[in-house]
Amino acid sequence: MVGSLRIEHIELALDPDTPVYLDVDRADAAVFAALDTIVAAGDDLLGARAVTLCGHAKHPAALEVVARGCLSASARLREAAAAALGHRRDDPPQLLAMLLLDRNSRVRTRALRVLARRPVHRRLRHLKHVRRLRADPDPAVRRVAGTIGLLRARRRTVLLTQRTM
């Protein structure tokens, strides 16, 4: 498919049974405005799918849609926003920090999984959140928080490597 994406393509991609095959970067600002309207409308299923699509786009308007998902009253949308951040590299650290502090344990767990895949310099920004989440009341959150390597874990590996040389 050549050319820019039309709203018909996006409507097809909003179907939860359709995998994300679209090159969402070919969408224009009007498409992202439509996706933002869907997220703002509060439909959990369509809104989560719209946020997911925006996780795969580099367009600045796509990040705005993901940010709206982070601020949603719906835990499903916030969880989708956390997952979408896992596909992005241009998000401000405040978005992930907000999700790490979320009242819903599934959202916190998803945000921790995203953080675990980030480079060390990006994980360090959230050091205080990870430490707090290692004592979270939810066992799943504690388990995932315990797997996130910070400086101490990395340093221990470096010291062990130096000893064996």
Coordinates of N, CA and C in Angstrom, one line a residue:
M1 N 0.8 -1.2 0.0 CA 0.0 0.0 0.0 C 0.9 1.2 0.0
V2 N 0.7 2.1 -1.0 CA 1.5 3.3 -1.1 C 0.6 4.5 -0.8
G3 N 1.2 5.5 -0.3 CA 0.5 6.7 0.1 C 0.2 6.8 1.6
S4 N -0.5 7.8 2.0 CA -0.8 8.0 3.4 C -2.0 7.1 3.8
L5 N -2.0 6.8 5.1 CA -3.1 6.0 5.6 C -4.4 6.9 5.7
R6 N -5.5 6.3 5.4 CA -6.8 6.9 5.5 C -7.5 6.4 6.7
I7 N -8.6 7.1 7.1 CA -9.3 6.7 8.3 C -9.9 5.2 8.2
E8 N -10.2 4.8 6.9 CA -10.7 3.5 6.7 C -9.7 2.4 7.1
H9 N -8.4 2.7 6.9 CA -7.3 1.8 7.3 C -7.3 1.7 8.9
I10 N -7.4 2.8 9.5 CA -7.4 2.9 10.9 C -8.6 2.2 11.5
E11 N -9.8 2.4 10.9 CA -11.0 1.7 11.4 C -10.7 0.1 11.4
L12 N -10.1 -0.4 10.4 CA -9.8 -1.8 10.3 C -8.8 -2.2 11.4
A13 N -7.8 -1.3 11.6 CA -6.8 -1.6 12.6 C -7.3 -1.5 14.0
L14 N -8.5 -0.8 14.3 CA -9.0 -0.7 15.6 C -9.8 -2.0 16.0
D15 N -10.0 -2.9 15.0 CA -10.6 -4.2 15.3 C -9.6 -5.0 16.2
P16 N -10.0 -5.4 17.4 CA -9.1 -6.1 18.3 C -8.6 -7.4 17.8
D17 N -9.3 -8.0 16.8 CA -8.9 -9.3 16.3 C -7.9 -9.1 15.1
T18 N -7.6 -7.9 14.7 CA -6.7 -7.6 13.6 C -5.3 -7.2 14.2
P19 N -4.3 -8.0 13.8 CA -3.0 -7.6 14.3 C -2.5 -6.2 13.7
V20 N -1.6 -5.6 14.4 CA -1.1 -4.3 13.9 C -0.2 -4.5 12.7
Y21 N -0.7 -4.4 11.5 CA 0.2 -4.6 10.3 C 0.5 -3.2 9.7
L22 N -0.3 -2.2 10.0 CA -0.2 -1.0 9.4 C 1.1 -0.3 9.7
D23 N 1.7 0.4 8.7 CA 2.8 1.3 9.0 C 2.1 2.6 9.5
V24 N 1.9 2.7 10.8 CA 1.2 3.8 11.4 C 1.9 5.1 11.1
D25 N 3.2 5.1 10.9 CA 3.9 6.4 10.6 C 3.4 7.1 9.4
R26 N 2.7 6.4 8.5 CA 2.2 7.0 7.3 C 0.9 7.8 7.6
A27 N 0.4 7.7 8.8 CA -0.8 8.5 9.1 C -0.5 9.9 9.3
D28 N -1.5 10.8 9.0 CA -1.3 12.2 9.2 C -1.9 12.7 10.5
A29 N -1.8 13.9 10.8 CA -2.3 14.5 12.0 C -3.8 14.3 12.2
A30 N -4.6 14.3 11.1 CA -6.0 14.1 11.2 C -6.3 12.7 11.8
V31 N -5.6 11.7 11.4 CA -5.8 10.3 11.9 C -5.5 10.3 13.4
F32 N -4.4 10.9 13.8 CA -4.1 10.9 15.2 C -5.2 11.7 16.0
A33 N -5.7 12.7 15.4 CA -6.8 13.5 16.1 C -8.0 12.6 16.3
A34 N -8.3 11.8 15.3 CA -9.4 10.8 15.4 C -9.2 9.8 16.4
L35 N -7.9 9.3 16.5 CA -7.6 8.3 17.6 C -7.7 9.0 18.9
D36 N -7.3 10.2 19.0 CA -7.3 10.9 20.3 C -8.8 11.1 20.8
T37 N -9.7 11.3 19.8 CA -11.1 11.5 20.1 C -11.7 10.1 20.6
I38 N -11.2 9.0 20.0 CA -11.7 7.7 20.5 C -11.2 7.5 21.9
V39 N -10.0 7.8 22.2 CA -9.5 7.6 23.6 C -10.2 8.5 24.6
A40 N -10.5 9.7 24.2 CA -11.2 10.7 25.1 C -12.7 10.2 25.3
A41 N -13.2 9.5 24.3 CA -14.6 9.1 24.5 C -14.9 8.1 25.6
G42 N -13.8 7.4 26.0 CA -13.9 6.5 27.2 C -14.3 5.1 26.9
D43 N -14.4 4.7 25.6 CA -14.7 3.3 25.3 C -13.4 2.5 25.5
D44 N -13.4 1.6 26.5 CA -12.2 0.9 26.9 C -11.6 0.0 25.8
L45 N -12.4 -0.7 25.1 CA -11.8 -1.6 24.0 C -11.2 -0.8 22.9
L46 N -12.0 0.1 22.3 CA -11.5 0.9 21.2 C -10.4 1.9 21.6
G47 N -10.6 2.4 22.8 CA -9.5 3.4 23.3 C -8.2 2.6 23.5
A48 N -8.3 1.4 24.1 CA -7.0 0.7 24.3 C -6.4 0.3 23.0
R49 N -7.2 0.0 22.0 CA -6.6 -0.3 20.7 C -6.0 0.9 20.0
A50 N -6.7 2.1 20.2 CA -6.1 3.3 19.6 C -4.8 3.7 20.3
V51 N -4.7 3.5 21.6 CA -3.5 3.8 22.3 C -2.4 2.8 21.8
T52 N -2.7 1.6 21.6 CA -1.8 0.6 21.1 C -1.2 1.0 19.8
L53 N -2.1 1.4 18.9 CA -1.7 1.8 17.5 C -0.7 3.0 17.6
C54 N -1.0 3.9 18.5 CA -0.1 5.1 18.7 C 1.3 4.7 19.3
G55 N 1.3 3.6 20.0 CA 2.6 3.1 20.5 C 3.6 2.8 19.3
H56 N 3.1 2.5 18.2 CA 3.9 2.1 17.0 C 4.2 3.2 16.1
A57 N 3.8 4.4 16.4 CA 3.9 5.6 15.5 C 4.9 6.5 16.1
K58 N 5.8 7.1 15.2 CA 6.7 8.1 15.6 C 6.2 9.5 15.6
H59 N 5.0 9.7 15.0 CA 4.5 11.0 14.9 C 4.3 11.7 16.3
P60 N 4.6 13.0 16.4 CA 4.4 13.6 17.7 C 3.0 13.6 18.2
A61 N 2.0 13.6 17.4 CA 0.6 13.5 17.8 C 0.3 12.2 18.4
A62 N 1.0 11.1 18.0 CA 0.8 9.8 18.5 C 1.1 9.8 20.0
L63 N 2.2 10.4 20.4 CA 2.6 10.5 21.8 C 1.6 11.2 22.6
E64 N 0.9 12.2 22.0 CA -0.2 12.9 22.8 C -1.4 11.9 23.1
V65 N -1.6 11.0 22.1 CA -2.7 10.1 22.3 C -2.3 9.1 23.5
V66 N -1.0 8.7 23.5 CA -0.6 7.8 24.5 C -0.6 8.5 25.9
A67 N -0.3 9.8 25.9 CA -0.3 10.5 27.1 C -1.7 10.6 27.6
R68 N -2.7 10.8 26.7 CA -4.1 10.8 27.1 C -4.5 9.5 27.8
G69 N -4.0 8.4 27.2 CA -4.3 7.1 27.8 C -3.7 7.0 29.2
C70 N -2.5 7.6 29.4 CA -1.9 7.5 30.7 C -2.8 8.2 31.8
L71 N -3.5 9.3 31.3 CA -4.3 10.1 32.2 C -5.8 9.6 32.3
S72 N -6.1 8.5 31.6 CA -7.5 8.0 31.6 C -7.9 7.5 33.0
A73 N -9.2 7.6 33.2 CA -9.8 7.0 34.4 C -9.9 5.5 34.3
S74 N -9.8 5.0 33.1 CA -9.9 3.5 32.8 C -8.5 2.9 33.0
A75 N -8.5 1.9 33.9 CA -7.3 1.1 34.1 C -6.8 0.4 32.8
R76 N -7.8 -0.1 32.1 CA -7.5 -0.8 30.8 C -6.7 0.2 29.8
L77 N -7.2 1.4 29.8 CA -6.5 2.4 28.9 C -5.1 2.7 29.5
R78 N -5.0 2.9 30.8 CA -3.7 3.2 31.4 C -2.7 2.0 31.1
E79 N -3.2 0.8 31.2 CA -2.4 -0.4 31.0 C -1.9 -0.4 29.5
A80 N -2.9 -0.1 28.6 CA -2.5 -0.1 27.2 C -1.5 1.0 26.9
A81 N -1.6 2.1 27.6 CA -0.6 3.2 27.5 C 0.7 2.8 28.0
A82 N 0.8 2.0 29.1 CA 2.1 1.5 29.6 C 2.7 0.6 28.5
A83 N 1.9 -0.3 27.9 CA 2.4 -1.2 26.9 C 2.9 -0.4 25.7
A84 N 2.1 0.7 25.3 CA 2.5 1.5 24.2 C 3.9 2.2 24.4
L85 N 4.1 2.6 25.6 CA 5.4 3.2 26.0 C 6.6 2.3 25.7
G86 N 6.3 1.0 25.8 CA 7.3 0.0 25.6 C 7.8 0.0 24.1
H87 N 7.1 0.6 23.2 CA 7.5 0.6 21.8 C 8.1 2.0 21.4
R88 N 8.1 2.9 22.4 CA 8.5 4.3 22.1 C 9.9 4.5 22.7
R89 N 10.6 5.5 22.2 CA 11.8 5.9 22.8 C 11.8 7.4 23.0
D90 N 10.7 8.1 22.7 CA 10.7 9.6 22.7 C 9.8 10.1 23.9
D91 N 9.3 9.2 24.7 CA 8.4 9.6 25.8 C 9.1 10.3 26.9
P92 N 8.5 11.3 27.5 CA 9.1 11.9 28.7 C 9.0 11.0 29.9
P93 N 10.0 11.0 30.8 CA 10.0 10.1 31.9 C 8.8 10.2 32.8
Q94 N 8.1 11.4 32.8 CA 7.0 11.6 33.7 C 5.8 10.6 33.4
L95 N 5.7 10.3 32.1 CA 4.6 9.4 31.7 C 4.8 8.0 32.4
L96 N 5.9 7.4 32.3 CA 6.2 6.1 32.9 C 6.1 6.3 34.4
A97 N 6.7 7.3 35.0 CA 6.6 7.5 36.4 C 5.2 7.6 36.9
M98 N 4.3 8.2 36.2 CA 2.9 8.3 36.6 C 2.3 6.9 36.6
L99 N 2.6 6.1 35.7 CA 2.1 4.7 35.6 C 2.7 3.8 36.7
L100 N 3.9 4.1 37.1 CA 4.6 3.3 38.2 C 3.9 3.6 39.5
L101 N 3.3 4.8 39.6 CA 2.6 5.2 40.8 C 1.1 4.9 40.7
D102 N 0.6 4.2 39.7 CA -0.8 4.0 39.5 C -1.4 3.2 40.6
R103 N -2.7 3.4 40.8 CA -3.4 2.7 41.9 C -3.8 1.3 41.5
N104 N -3.7 1.0 40.2 CA -4.0 -0.4 39.8 C -2.8 -1.2 39.6
S105 N -2.8 -2.4 40.2 CA -1.6 -3.2 40.3 C -1.2 -3.7 38.9
R106 N -2.2 -4.0 38.0 CA -1.8 -4.4 36.6 C -1.1 -3.3 35.9
V107 N -1.5 -2.1 36.1 CA -0.9 -1.0 35.4 C 0.6 -0.8 35.9
R108 N 0.7 -0.9 37.2 CA 2.1 -0.8 37.8 C 3.0 -2.0 37.3
T109 N 2.4 -3.2 37.2 CA 3.2 -4.3 36.7 C 3.6 -4.1 35.3
R110 N 2.7 -3.7 34.4 CA 3.0 -3.4 33.0 C 4.0 -2.3 32.9
A111 N 3.9 -1.3 33.7 CA 4.9 -0.2 33.6 C 6.3 -0.7 34.0
L112 N 6.3 -1.6 35.0 CA 7.6 -2.1 35.5 C 8.2 -3.0 34.4
R113 N 7.4 -3.7 33.7 CA 7.9 -4.6 32.6 C 8.5 -3.7 31.4
V114 N 7.9 -2.6 31.2 CA 8.4 -1.6 30.2 C 9.7 -1.1 30.7
L115 N 9.8 -0.7 31.9 CA 11.0 -0.1 32.5 C 12.1 -1.1 32.5
A116 N 11.8 -2.4 32.7 CA 12.9 -3.4 32.7 C 13.6 -3.6 31.4
R117 N 12.9 -3.2 30.3 CA 13.5 -3.3 29.0 C 14.2 -2.0 28.5
R118 N 14.2 -1.0 29.4 CA 14.8 0.3 29.0 C 16.3 0.2 29.4
P119 N 17.1 1.0 28.7 CA 18.5 1.1 29.0 C 18.7 1.6 30.4
V120 N 19.9 1.2 31.0 CA 20.2 1.6 32.4 C 20.0 3.0 32.7
H121 N 20.5 3.9 31.8 CA 20.3 5.4 32.1 C 18.9 5.8 32.2
R122 N 18.0 5.1 31.5 CA 16.6 5.5 31.6 C 15.9 4.8 32.8
R123 N 16.4 3.7 33.2 CA 15.9 3.0 34.4 C 16.3 3.8 35.7
L124 N 17.4 4.4 35.7 CA 17.9 5.1 36.9 C 17.0 6.3 37.2
R125 N 16.4 6.9 36.3 CA 15.4 8.0 36.5 C 14.3 7.5 37.5
H126 N 14.0 6.3 37.5 CA 12.9 5.7 38.2 C 13.3 4.9 39.4
L127 N 14.6 5.1 39.9 CA 15.1 4.3 41.0 C 14.3 4.3 42.2
K128 N 13.8 5.5 42.6 CA 13.0 5.6 43.8 C 11.7 4.8 43.7
H129 N 11.1 4.8 42.5 CA 9.9 4.1 42.3 C 10.1 2.6 42.3
V130 N 11.2 2.1 41.7 CA 11.5 0.7 41.8 C 11.7 0.2 43.2
R131 N 12.4 1.0 44.0 CA 12.7 0.6 45.4 C 11.4 0.5 46.1
R132 N 10.5 1.5 45.9 CA 9.2 1.5 46.6 C 8.3 0.3 46.1
L133 N 8.4 0.0 44.8 CA 7.6 -1.1 44.3 C 8.1 -2.5 44.7
R134 N 9.3 -2.6 45.1 CA 9.8 -3.8 45.7 C 9.2 -4.2 47.0
A135 N 8.5 -3.3 47.6 CA 7.7 -3.5 48.8 C 6.2 -3.3 48.6
D136 N 5.8 -3.4 47.4 CA 4.4 -3.2 47.0 C 3.5 -4.2 47.7
P137 N 2.3 -3.9 48.0 CA 1.4 -4.9 48.6 C 1.0 -6.1 47.6
D138 N 1.1 -5.8 46.4 CA 0.7 -6.8 45.4 C 2.0 -7.7 45.1
P139 N 1.9 -9.0 45.2 CA 3.0 -9.9 45.0 C 3.5 -9.9 43.5
A140 N 2.6 -9.7 42.6 CA 3.1 -9.7 41.2 C 3.9 -8.4 40.9
V141 N 3.5 -7.3 41.5 CA 4.3 -6.1 41.4 C 5.7 -6.2 42.0
R142 N 5.7 -6.8 43.2 CA 7.0 -7.0 43.9 C 7.9 -7.9 43.1
R143 N 7.3 -9.0 42.6 CA 8.1 -9.9 41.8 C 8.8 -9.3 40.6
V144 N 8.0 -8.5 39.8 CA 8.6 -7.8 38.6 C 9.6 -6.7 39.1
A145 N 9.2 -6.0 40.1 CA 10.2 -5.0 40.6 C 11.5 -5.6 41.0
G146 N 11.4 -6.8 41.6 CA 12.7 -7.4 42.0 C 13.6 -7.9 40.9
T147 N 13.0 -8.0 39.7 CA 13.8 -8.4 38.5 C 14.5 -7.3 37.8
I148 N 14.2 -6.1 38.2 CA 14.8 -4.9 37.4 C 16.1 -4.6 38.0
G149 N 17.1 -4.8 37.2 CA 18.5 -4.6 37.6 C 18.8 -3.1 37.6
L150 N 19.4 -2.7 38.7 CA 19.8 -1.3 38.9 C 21.4 -1.4 39.0
L151 N 21.9 -0.3 39.4 CA 23.4 -0.2 39.4 C 24.0 -1.3 40.3
R152 N 23.5 -1.6 41.4 CA 24.1 -2.6 42.3 C 24.2 -3.9 41.6
A153 N 23.1 -4.4 41.0 CA 23.1 -5.7 40.3 C 24.1 -5.7 39.2
R154 N 24.2 -4.6 38.4 CA 25.1 -4.5 37.3 C 26.6 -4.5 37.8
R155 N 26.8 -3.8 38.9 CA 28.1 -3.6 39.5 C 28.6 -5.0 40.0
R156 N 27.7 -5.8 40.6 CA 28.1 -7.1 41.1 C 28.6 -8.0 40.0
T157 N 27.9 -7.9 38.8 CA 28.3 -8.7 37.7 C 29.6 -8.3 37.2
V158 N 29.9 -7.0 37.1 CA 31.2 -6.5 36.7 C 32.3 -6.9 37.6
L159 N 32.1 -6.9 39.0 CA 33.1 -7.3 39.9 C 33.3 -8.8 39.8
L160 N 32.3 -9.6 39.6 CA 32.5 -11.1 39.4 C 33.3 -11.3 38.1
T161 N 33.1 -10.6 37.1 CA 33.8 -10.8 35.8 C 35.3 -10.4 36.0
Q162 N 35.5 -9.4 36.8 CA 36.9 -9.0 37.0 C 37.7 -10.0 37.9
R163 N 37.0 -10.6 38.8 CA 37.7 -11.6 39.6 C 38.0 -12.9 38.9
T164 N 37.3 -13.2 37.9 CA 37.6 -14.4 37.1 C 38.6 -14.3 36.1
M165 N 39.1 -13.0 35.8 CA 40.1 -12.7 34.8 C 41.4 -13.0 35.3

